[in-house]
Coordinates of C-alpha atoms in Angstrom, one line a residue:
Chain A
X148 CA -18.4 -19.3 4.8
X149 CA -20.3 -16.2 5.7
X150 CA -18.8 -12.9 4.7
X151 CA -21.7 -10.9 4.5
X152 CA -21.1 -7.3 5.4
X153 CA -17.2 -7.8 5.3
X154 CA -16.7 -5.1 2.7
X155 CA -17.2 -1.5 3.2
X156 CA -19.1 -0.1 0.4
X157 CA -17.1 2.1 -2.2
X158 CA -18.1 5.7 -2.6
X159 CA -16.6 8.7 -4.7
X160 CA -17.6 12.2 -4.2
X161 CA -16.6 15.5 -5.4
X162 CA -16.9 18.7 -3.4
X163 CA -16.4 21.5 -5.7
X164 CA -16.1 24.1 -2.8
X165 CA -13.4 22.4 -1.3
X166 CA -12.1 21.2 -4.7
X167 CA -11.7 17.7 -3.2
X168 CA -12.3 14.4 -4.8
X169 CA -12.8 11.8 -2.1
X170 CA -12.5 7.9 -2.7
X171 CA -13.8 5.7 0.4
X172 CA -14.3 2.2 1.3
X173 CA -13.6 -1.1 -0.8
X174 CA -13.1 -0.9 -4.5
X175 CA -11.9 -4.0 -6.1
X176 CA -13.6 -4.1 -9.7
X177 CA -13.0 -7.0 -12.2
X178 CA -12.9 -4.3 -15.0
X179 CA -12.7 -0.7 -15.2
X180 CA -16.2 -0.6 -16.8
X181 CA -17.5 -1.3 -13.1
X182 CA -16.1 2.0 -12.1
X183 CA -16.7 4.1 -15.3
X184 CA -19.0 6.4 -13.5
X185 CA -16.5 7.3 -10.7
X186 CA -13.6 7.7 -13.4
X187 CA -16.0 10.1 -15.2
X188 CA -16.7 11.9 -11.9
X189 CA -13.0 12.3 -11.5
X190 CA -12.5 13.7 -15.0
X191 CA -15.5 16.1 -14.5
X192 CA -13.8 17.2 -11.2
X193 CA -10.6 17.9 -13.0
X194 CA -12.4 20.2 -15.6
X195 CA -14.2 22.2 -12.9
X196 CA -11.1 23.1 -10.6
X197 CA -8.7 25.8 -10.8
X198 CA -5.2 25.6 -9.4
X199 CA -5.4 22.5 -7.1
X200 CA -7.4 19.3 -7.1
X201 CA -7.3 17.4 -3.6
X202 CA -7.8 13.8 -3.9
X203 CA -8.6 12.3 -0.5
X204 CA -8.1 8.6 0.0
X205 CA -7.8 8.7 3.7
X206 CA -10.7 6.4 4.0
X207 CA -9.9 4.2 1.1
X208 CA -9.8 0.8 2.9
X209 CA -8.9 -1.2 -0.3
X210 CA -8.2 -0.7 -3.7
X211 CA -7.0 -3.1 -6.5
X212 CA -4.5 -2.7 -9.1
X213 CA -7.4 -2.5 -11.7
X214 CA -8.9 0.7 -10.0
X215 CA -5.6 2.1 -9.1
X216 CA -4.4 2.0 -12.6
X217 CA -7.6 3.5 -14.0
X218 CA -7.7 6.5 -11.4
X219 CA -3.9 7.0 -11.9
X220 CA -4.3 7.1 -15.6
X221 CA -6.6 9.9 -15.6
X222 CA -4.6 12.0 -13.0
X223 CA -1.4 11.3 -15.0
X224 CA -3.1 12.4 -18.5
X225 CA -4.5 15.5 -16.8
X226 CA -0.9 16.4 -15.8
X227 CA 0.0 16.4 -19.3
X228 CA -3.3 18.2 -20.6
X229 CA -3.4 20.7 -17.7
X230 CA -0.1 21.8 -16.5
X231 CA -1.4 24.5 -14.4
X232 CA -3.3 22.1 -12.1
X233 CA -1.7 20.5 -9.2
X234 CA -2.8 17.4 -7.7
X235 CA -2.4 16.8 -3.9
X236 CA -3.4 13.2 -2.9
X237 CA -4.2 13.0 0.9
X238 CA -3.3 9.5 2.1
X239 CA -3.6 8.3 5.8
X240 CA -0.8 7.0 7.9
X241 CA -3.2 4.4 9.1
X242 CA -3.6 2.6 5.6
X243 CA -0.2 2.5 4.9
X244 CA -0.3 0.8 1.4
X245 CA -2.0 3.9 -0.1
X246 CA 0.9 6.1 0.8
X247 CA 3.3 3.5 -0.9
X248 CA 1.1 3.0 -3.9
X249 CA 0.1 6.7 -4.6
X250 CA 3.5 8.0 -3.7
X251 CA 4.9 6.5 -7.0
X252 CA 2.7 8.9 -9.0
X253 CA 5.1 11.8 -7.8
X254 CA 8.1 10.1 -9.3
X255 CA 6.1 10.1 -12.6
X256 CA 4.6 13.6 -12.3
X257 CA 6.0 16.1 -10.0
X258 CA 2.6 17.8 -10.3
X259 CA 1.4 15.2 -8.1
X260 CA 2.2 15.5 -4.5
X261 CA 1.4 13.2 -1.6
X262 CA 0.3 14.4 1.8
X263 CA 0.0 11.8 4.7
X264 CA -2.9 13.0 6.8
X265 CA -1.5 13.2 10.3
X266 CA -2.7 14.3 13.7
X267 CA -4.2 17.7 12.7
X268 CA -7.6 16.6 13.8
X269 CA -6.3 16.3 17.2
X270 CA -4.8 19.9 18.1
X271 CA -4.6 18.7 21.9
X272 CA -2.9 15.3 21.3
X273 CA 0.6 16.7 21.2
X274 CA 0.2 18.1 24.9
X275 CA -0.5 14.7 26.1
X276 CA 1.5 12.4 23.9
X277 CA 4.8 13.3 25.9
X278 CA 5.8 10.0 27.5
X279 CA 6.3 12.1 30.8
X280 CA 2.6 12.5 31.1
X281 CA 1.9 8.5 30.9
X282 CA 2.4 8.1 34.8
X283 CA -0.4 10.8 35.3
X284 CA -2.5 9.1 32.7
X285 CA -2.3 5.9 34.8
X286 CA -3.0 7.7 37.9
X287 CA -6.0 9.4 36.4
X288 CA -7.4 6.0 35.3
X289 CA -6.8 4.8 38.9
X290 CA -8.7 7.4 40.4
X291 CA -11.7 7.2 37.8
X292 CA -11.8 3.6 37.9
X293 CA -12.8 3.6 41.4
X294 CA -16.1 5.0 40.5
X295 CA -16.5 3.6 36.8
X296 CA -16.3 -0.1 37.8
X297 CA -19.7 0.3 39.6
X298 CA -21.0 2.7 36.8
X299 CA -20.2 0.7 33.8
X300 CA -22.6 -2.3 34.3
X301 CA -25.5 0.5 34.3
X302 CA -24.3 1.4 30.8
X303 CA -24.1 -2.0 29.3
X304 CA -21.0 -3.6 30.4
X305 CA -21.1 -7.1 31.0
X306 CA -18.9 -10.2 30.4
X307 CA -18.8 -12.1 27.1
X308 CA -19.5 -8.9 24.9
X309 CA -17.2 -7.5 22.1
X310 CA -16.1 -4.1 23.0
X311 CA -14.0 -1.2 21.5
X312 CA -12.2 1.4 23.2
X313 CA -11.6 4.2 21.1
X314 CA -9.0 6.9 21.8
X315 CA -7.6 4.3 24.4
X316 CA -4.4 6.1 25.1
X317 CA -2.1 4.1 27.2
X318 CA -4.8 1.3 27.3
X319 CA -4.9 0.8 31.1
X320 CA -8.6 1.3 30.9
X321 CA -9.3 -1.8 28.9
X322 CA -6.8 -3.9 31.1
X323 CA -8.9 -2.9 34.0
X324 CA -12.1 -3.9 32.1
X325 CA -10.7 -7.2 31.0
X326 CA -9.9 -8.1 34.6
X327 CA -13.2 -7.0 36.0
X328 CA -15.7 -7.9 33.4
X329 CA -14.0 -10.4 30.8
X330 CA -15.4 -9.2 27.6
X331 CA -15.3 -11.9 24.9
X332 CA -13.2 -9.4 22.5
X333 CA -11.6 -6.0 23.1
X334 CA -10.2 -3.9 20.3
X335 CA -8.4 -0.7 21.6
X336 CA -7.5 2.0 19.1
X337 CA -5.4 5.2 19.4
X338 CA -3.8 7.6 17.1
X339 CA -0.5 7.8 19.4
X340 CA 2.0 5.2 18.4
X341 CA 3.9 5.9 21.7
X342 CA 0.9 5.4 23.7
X343 CA 0.2 2.1 21.8
X344 CA 3.8 0.8 22.3
X345 CA 3.4 1.5 26.1
X346 CA -0.1 -0.2 26.2
X347 CA 1.2 -3.1 24.5
X348 CA 4.4 -3.4 26.9
X349 CA 2.0 -3.0 29.8
X350 CA -0.4 -5.7 28.6
X351 CA 2.5 -8.0 27.8
X352 CA 3.8 -7.4 31.5
X353 CA 0.6 -8.6 32.9
X354 CA 0.6 -11.6 30.5
X355 CA -2.5 -10.2 28.6
X356 CA -2.4 -11.4 25.0
X357 CA -6.0 -11.0 23.8
X358 CA -6.4 -7.1 23.6
X359 CA -6.1 -6.0 20.1
X360 CA -4.3 -2.6 20.1
X361 CA -4.4 -1.0 16.9
X362 CA -3.1 2.5 15.3
X363 CA -6.1 4.3 14.0
X364 CA -7.8 7.5 13.4
X365 CA -10.7 7.8 15.6
X366 CA -12.7 9.8 12.8
X367 CA -11.7 7.6 9.9
X368 CA -11.5 4.1 11.4
X369 CA -10.9 0.9 9.4
X370 CA -13.3 -1.1 11.6
X371 CA -16.3 -2.2 10.0
X372 CA -19.9 -1.2 10.8
X373 CA -22.1 -2.7 13.5
X374 CA -19.3 -4.8 15.2
X375 CA -19.5 -4.1 18.9
X376 CA -21.8 -4.5 21.6
X377 CA -20.1 -1.8 23.7
X378 CA -17.9 1.2 22.5
X379 CA -16.2 3.4 24.9
X380 CA -14.5 6.6 24.2
X381 CA -13.2 8.4 27.4
X382 CA -12.1 12.0 27.8
X383 CA -11.9 12.5 24.1
X384 CA -14.6 14.0 22.6
X385 CA -13.7 17.0 24.7
X386 CA -10.4 17.3 23.1
X387 CA -11.5 16.6 19.5
X388 CA -12.4 19.7 17.6
X389 CA -15.1 17.8 15.8
X390 CA -16.7 15.7 18.4
X391 CA -19.8 15.1 16.1
X392 CA -17.7 13.5 13.6
X393 CA -16.1 11.2 16.3
X394 CA -19.5 10.4 17.6
X395 CA -20.7 9.4 14.2
X396 CA -17.9 6.8 13.9
X397 CA -18.6 5.4 17.4
X398 CA -22.3 4.9 16.2
X399 CA -21.1 3.3 13.0
X400 CA -19.0 0.8 14.6
X401 CA -21.6 0.0 17.3
X402 CA -24.1 -3.0 16.7
X403 CA -27.7 -2.1 16.7
X404 CA -28.9 -2.6 20.2
X405 CA -25.4 -2.0 21.5
X406 CA -24.2 1.0 23.5
X407 CA -21.7 3.8 23.0
X408 CA -20.1 5.1 26.4
X409 CA -18.6 8.4 26.7
X410 CA -17.0 10.4 29.8
X411 CA -16.2 14.0 29.6
X412 CA -15.2 16.8 32.0
X413 CA -16.6 20.2 32.6
X414 CA -13.4 21.8 34.1
X415 CA -14.7 24.9 35.2
X416 CA -16.6 22.9 37.9
X417 CA -13.3 21.6 39.5
X418 CA -13.4 22.8 43.0
X419 CA -11.5 22.9 46.2
X420 CA -11.6 24.4 49.7
X421 CA -10.0 26.4 51.2
X422 CA -9.1 28.9 48.4
X423 CA -12.1 28.3 46.4
X424 CA -12.2 31.6 44.5
X425 CA -8.5 31.2 43.2
X426 CA -9.2 27.6 42.2
X427 CA -12.4 28.6 40.4
X428 CA -10.7 31.3 38.5
X429 CA -7.9 29.0 37.3
X430 CA -10.2 26.3 36.0
X431 CA -12.6 28.8 34.2
X432 CA -9.4 30.0 32.5
X433 CA -8.6 26.4 31.7
X434 CA -12.0 26.0 29.8
X435 CA -11.0 29.2 27.8
X436 CA -7.5 28.1 27.2
X437 CA -8.8 24.8 25.6
X438 CA -11.4 26.6 23.7
X439 CA -8.5 28.6 22.1
X440 CA -7.0 25.3 20.8
X441 CA -10.5 24.2 19.5
X442 CA -11.2 21.7 22.5
X443 CA -14.3 21.9 24.7
X444 CA -13.5 20.7 28.2
X445 CA -16.9 21.8 29.1
X446 CA -18.4 19.2 27.2
X447 CA -19.4 16.9 30.1
X448 CA -23.0 18.0 30.5
X449 CA -23.6 18.5 26.8
X450 CA -23.0 14.7 26.3
X451 CA -27.0 14.1 26.2
X452 CA -27.4 16.4 23.5
X453 CA -24.4 15.0 21.5
X454 CA -25.8 11.6 21.9
X455 CA -29.3 12.5 21.0
X456 CA -28.3 14.4 17.9
X457 CA -26.0 11.4 16.9
X458 CA -29.2 9.3 16.8
X459 CA -28.9 7.2 20.1
X460 CA -31.8 6.3 22.3
X461 CA -32.3 5.4 25.8
X462 CA -29.6 7.9 26.8
X463 CA -28.3 7.5 30.3
X464 CA -26.4 10.5 32.0
X465 CA -24.9 10.3 35.4
X466 CA -21.7 12.4 37.1
X467 CA -19.3 11.5 39.8
X468 CA -16.8 13.5 41.7
X469 CA -13.2 12.2 42.0
X470 CA -11.9 13.8 45.1
X471 CA -9.0 13.8 47.5
X472 CA -10.9 11.4 49.8
X473 CA -11.1 8.7 47.4
X474 CA -8.0 7.1 48.1
X475 CA -4.4 8.6 48.2
X476 CA -4.6 12.5 48.3
X477 CA -1.0 12.6 46.9
X478 CA -2.3 10.9 43.6
X479 CA -5.0 13.7 43.2
X480 CA -2.2 16.5 44.0
X481 CA 0.2 14.7 41.6
X482 CA -2.5 14.9 38.8
X483 CA -3.1 18.7 39.5
X484 CA 0.7 19.2 39.2
X485 CA 0.8 17.6 35.9
X486 CA -2.1 19.5 34.6
X487 CA -0.3 22.7 35.9
X488 CA 2.7 21.8 34.0
X489 CA 0.9 21.1 30.5
X490 CA -1.6 23.9 30.7
X491 CA 0.5 26.8 32.3
X492 CA 3.8 25.4 31.4
X493 CA 3.0 24.7 27.6
X494 CA -0.3 25.5 26.5
X495 CA -0.7 29.0 27.9
X496 CA 2.9 29.7 26.8
X497 CA 2.0 28.8 23.3
X498 CA -1.3 30.9 23.5
X499 CA 1.3 33.9 24.2
X500 CA 0.0 34.5 27.8
X501 CA 1.6 37.1 29.7
X502 CA 3.8 36.1 32.7
X503 CA 1.5 37.9 35.2
X504 CA -1.4 35.8 33.8
X505 CA 0.7 32.6 33.8
X506 CA 1.6 33.4 37.4
X507 CA -2.1 33.8 38.6
X508 CA -3.1 30.8 36.5
X509 CA -0.6 28.5 38.1
X510 CA -1.6 29.8 41.6
X511 CA -5.1 28.1 41.2
X512 CA -3.4 24.7 40.4
X513 CA -1.1 25.2 43.5
X514 CA -4.3 26.2 45.6
X515 CA -6.2 23.2 44.4
X516 CA -3.1 20.9 45.4
X517 CA -3.0 22.7 48.8
X518 CA -6.8 21.9 49.0
X519 CA -6.3 18.3 48.2
X520 CA -3.3 17.8 50.8
X521 CA -5.0 20.1 53.5
X522 CA -5.8 17.9 56.6
X523 CA -9.3 19.5 56.5
X524 CA -9.2 20.3 52.8
X525 CA -11.7 19.0 49.9
X526 CA -10.7 19.0 46.2
X527 CA -12.9 17.6 43.6
X528 CA -12.7 16.8 39.8
X529 CA -16.1 16.2 38.4
X530 CA -16.6 13.9 35.4
X531 CA -19.7 13.2 33.4
X532 CA -20.6 9.6 32.1
X533 CA -23.3 9.2 29.4
X534 CA -24.2 6.2 27.1
X535 CA -26.8 5.7 24.5
X536 CA -28.2 2.7 22.6
X537 CA -27.8 2.5 18.9
X538 CA -31.4 1.8 17.4
X539 CA -32.0 -1.8 16.3
Chain B
X214 CA 29.0 -29.9 -3.5
X215 CA 30.9 -26.5 -2.9
X216 CA 29.8 -24.8 0.1
X217 CA 29.0 -21.6 -1.9
X218 CA 26.4 -23.6 -4.1
X219 CA 24.4 -24.9 -1.2
X220 CA 20.7 -23.6 -1.1
X221 CA 20.2 -21.4 1.8
X222 CA 18.6 -23.1 4.7
X223 CA 15.0 -22.7 4.6
X224 CA 13.3 -21.3 7.7
X225 CA 10.5 -23.4 9.4
X226 CA 7.1 -21.8 8.5
X227 CA 4.2 -23.0 10.7
X228 CA 0.9 -23.5 9.0
X229 CA -2.0 -21.1 10.1
X230 CA -4.8 -21.8 7.6
X231 CA -5.5 -23.5 4.5
X232 CA -8.6 -23.2 2.2
X233 CA -9.4 -25.4 -0.8
X234 CA -12.2 -24.8 -3.3
X235 CA -13.3 -26.1 -6.6
X236 CA -12.0 -24.0 -9.2
X237 CA -15.1 -23.8 -11.2
X238 CA -16.9 -22.6 -8.0
X239 CA -14.1 -20.0 -7.4
X240 CA -14.4 -18.7 -10.9
X241 CA -18.3 -18.6 -10.7
X242 CA -18.1 -15.1 -8.8
X243 CA -15.4 -12.3 -8.9
X244 CA -16.4 -11.4 -5.3
X245 CA -14.6 -14.7 -4.1
X246 CA -11.5 -13.1 -4.3
X247 CA -12.3 -10.0 -2.1
X248 CA -14.2 -12.3 0.4
X249 CA -11.5 -14.8 0.8
X250 CA -8.8 -12.4 1.3
X251 CA -10.8 -10.3 3.8
X252 CA -11.8 -13.5 5.6
X253 CA -8.2 -15.0 5.6
X254 CA -6.5 -11.9 6.6
X255 CA -8.6 -11.4 9.5
X256 CA -8.2 -14.9 10.7
X257 CA -4.4 -14.9 10.3
X258 CA -3.9 -11.4 11.8
X259 CA -5.8 -11.7 15.1
X260 CA -2.3 -12.1 17.2
X261 CA -0.3 -9.7 15.2
X262 CA 0.9 -6.5 16.8
X263 CA -1.6 -4.3 15.3
X264 CA -4.5 -7.0 13.9
X265 CA -6.6 -4.5 12.2
X266 CA -4.1 -2.8 9.9
X267 CA -2.2 -6.2 9.6
X268 CA -5.2 -7.7 8.2
X269 CA -5.7 -4.5 5.9
X270 CA -2.4 -4.9 4.5
X271 CA -2.5 -8.6 4.1
X272 CA -5.9 -8.7 2.6
X273 CA -4.7 -6.2 -0.1
X274 CA -1.8 -8.5 -1.0
X275 CA -3.9 -11.7 -1.0
X276 CA -6.6 -10.3 -3.0
X277 CA -4.2 -9.3 -5.8
X278 CA -2.9 -13.0 -5.8
X279 CA -6.4 -14.4 -5.9
X280 CA -7.3 -12.0 -8.7
X281 CA -4.3 -13.3 -10.7
X282 CA -5.5 -16.9 -10.4
X283 CA -8.9 -15.8 -11.2
X284 CA -7.9 -14.1 -14.4
X285 CA -5.3 -16.7 -15.3
X286 CA -6.8 -20.1 -14.0
X287 CA -8.7 -22.8 -15.7
X288 CA -11.9 -24.3 -14.3
X289 CA -10.7 -28.0 -14.0
X290 CA -9.4 -28.8 -10.6
X291 CA -8.9 -27.2 -7.3
X292 CA -7.7 -23.8 -6.0
X293 CA -5.9 -24.1 -2.6
X294 CA -4.7 -21.1 -0.6
X295 CA -2.4 -22.0 2.4
X296 CA -0.9 -19.4 4.7
X297 CA 2.2 -20.0 7.0
X298 CA 4.0 -17.8 9.4
X299 CA 7.6 -17.6 10.3
X300 CA 8.5 -14.6 12.8
X301 CA 7.4 -11.5 11.1
X302 CA 6.8 -12.9 7.8
X303 CA 3.6 -14.8 6.4
X304 CA 4.0 -17.1 3.5
X305 CA 1.0 -17.6 1.1
X306 CA 1.0 -20.8 -1.2
X307 CA -1.6 -20.2 -3.9
X308 CA -1.9 -23.5 -6.1
X309 CA -4.5 -23.4 -9.1
X310 CA -4.9 -25.2 -12.3
X311 CA -3.9 -23.1 -15.3
X312 CA -3.1 -23.4 -19.3
X313 CA 0.6 -24.3 -20.1
X314 CA 1.0 -21.1 -22.0
X315 CA 0.0 -19.4 -18.7
X316 CA 2.8 -21.2 -16.7
X317 CA 5.5 -19.6 -19.0
X318 CA 3.9 -16.3 -18.4
X319 CA 4.0 -16.7 -14.6
X320 CA 7.4 -17.8 -14.7
X321 CA 8.6 -14.6 -16.5
X322 CA 6.3 -12.4 -14.3
X323 CA 7.9 -13.7 -11.4
X324 CA 11.5 -13.5 -12.3
X325 CA 10.9 -9.7 -13.3
X326 CA 10.2 -8.9 -9.7
X327 CA 14.0 -9.6 -9.0
X328 CA 15.2 -7.4 -11.9
X329 CA 17.3 -4.6 -10.5
X330 CA 15.0 -2.2 -12.7
X331 CA 11.8 -3.6 -11.3
X332 CA 10.8 -0.1 -10.1
X333 CA 11.3 1.4 -13.4
X334 CA 9.5 -1.2 -14.9
X335 CA 6.4 -0.7 -12.4
X336 CA 6.6 3.1 -12.9
X337 CA 6.4 2.5 -16.7
X338 CA 3.6 0.3 -16.5
X339 CA 1.5 2.8 -14.5
X340 CA 2.3 5.7 -16.6
X341 CA 1.4 3.8 -20.0
X342 CA -1.3 1.1 -19.4
X343 CA -5.1 1.9 -18.9
X344 CA -5.3 -1.4 -17.1
X345 CA -2.6 -3.4 -15.2
X346 CA -1.0 -6.5 -16.6
X347 CA -0.7 -9.4 -14.3
X348 CA 3.0 -8.8 -14.6
X349 CA 2.5 -5.5 -13.0
X350 CA 0.5 -7.2 -10.2
X351 CA 3.7 -9.1 -9.1
X352 CA 5.8 -6.0 -9.3
X353 CA 3.3 -4.1 -7.1
X354 CA 3.5 -6.8 -4.5
X355 CA 7.3 -6.8 -4.6
X356 CA 7.7 -3.2 -4.4
X357 CA 4.7 -1.9 -2.2
X358 CA 4.5 -4.9 -0.1
X359 CA 8.1 -6.0 0.1
X360 CA 7.0 -9.5 -1.1
X361 CA 9.3 -12.2 -2.4
X362 CA 7.7 -14.2 -5.1
X363 CA 8.7 -17.5 -6.4
X364 CA 7.2 -20.4 -8.3
X365 CA 7.3 -23.8 -6.9
X366 CA 7.2 -27.1 -8.7
X367 CA 3.7 -28.6 -8.8
X368 CA 2.2 -31.2 -11.1
X369 CA 0.8 -29.7 -14.5
X370 CA -1.8 -28.3 -15.0
X371 CA -1.3 -26.7 -11.6
X372 CA 0.9 -24.0 -10.8
X373 CA 2.0 -22.9 -7.2
X374 CA 2.9 -19.3 -6.4
X375 CA 5.0 -18.8 -3.1
X376 CA 4.8 -15.3 -1.8
X377 CA 6.5 -14.2 1.5
X378 CA 5.1 -11.2 2.9
X379 CA 7.0 -9.4 5.8
X380 CA 4.1 -7.2 6.8
X381 CA 4.4 -7.3 10.4
X382 CA 7.6 -5.0 9.9
X383 CA 5.7 -2.9 7.3
X384 CA 2.8 -2.4 9.5
X385 CA 4.3 -1.9 13.0

């Protein structure tokens, strides 16, 4: 039996500035002697902090009872010895057993509280998790797929590979990939349970049983290192407030020699004729609006730099324009109408914009729709595709 | 026999995977517990709703059982680990040789998981012991993994732990 590399290495770290002690990886010692150094580190951390010590176990993949009792013992003893210190244990909703196991500590010592890490790394996710947005996401994928099906082979997509689609959303992209390219294995991960439930229903409806949909946090994945020939992450780096952290995870799970494939937009380059000035003003404002919520929808052309900084080689970048002439112009118009609803109807309101601003903001979307449906009009939505190879 | 005394009808569990190993070999390396639990979890979880997270949960539970057998087992004979499935539940049957005094310990530890004060007992043990007793490991499985644990008759010196893990419901 070959099990080499199955376990993720255990790591304990203390950051005095954030007063955070972090445990990650797999820790299954036979005796506490094996983790004595880490136990000492925790004791020293407790001695150094004032007020609150955060114990981060979000990336703790496995911990046996031997290790759990040893670490718990230290914290429980500290509660007695230092009643002025609070302990906040930060668990992940992805690794459910940690929340159950560490949650008991609060029943023993009220000084210990448990915080389940949630979607705070995804400030934009709540805007698109609404199930009413799902049909629009499907239409978007239909529109981009016309281009990507011919682009993907240039970035390493081929039959028989193992692939992961990170931030898969409603999972329609992997269904199309499976039909067109027949990868040997597909794992599709997202942090929205509603989207995954929809994805599983769609897959079941098509009789597709071999896509592994999994709930997970793209920046803290349970997936092991060096697993996949092809890792896709579409339209997600741009709505993630730490794209470099996400890219580092994509790099980690990609096999040496495999490729990471990302797509992103540059919203200010959305265009249309007639009424180009109104359209351009609105999409410039879209970029500023997303920036307010820590998202960079101008990221597309920056993909090359991000991939290079993350350590990829043989970087390939290209762009394509989804237009009203690709297929059904009404599809294009429906997508713009949905953007208007979310951007002008929710996000702009949340930012506290004036009604005058919102009215002008909406006008640009409506002009973009007019351009899409106009018999002589032209409307475009540009997308940047980039991929890089992980060095062997 | 009175109707009320009849044993409940046993659900049909379908076999998924079975591994056997010389106990002496198993005991030669502590990491066998981690490796076997990770390996088996991955195999049996592939067609669960969320394979990655199911494997993570299942591996946690199975590793604790294997560690129990590692600490309490004796080197003569074989260890056998079989996994079955019925609906949303996986059943682990773990058979391994152990000394007779260990049999009594396992019997008591398993019955403790069904006590009404199991949670209190579990919390007491976390707050008092530096290292967990094997007794607590069973409580952990019952409380944190919703496991139902029993002992099955097997020919001495072997013992068979039967652990039902309804993890599909917990994970999804």
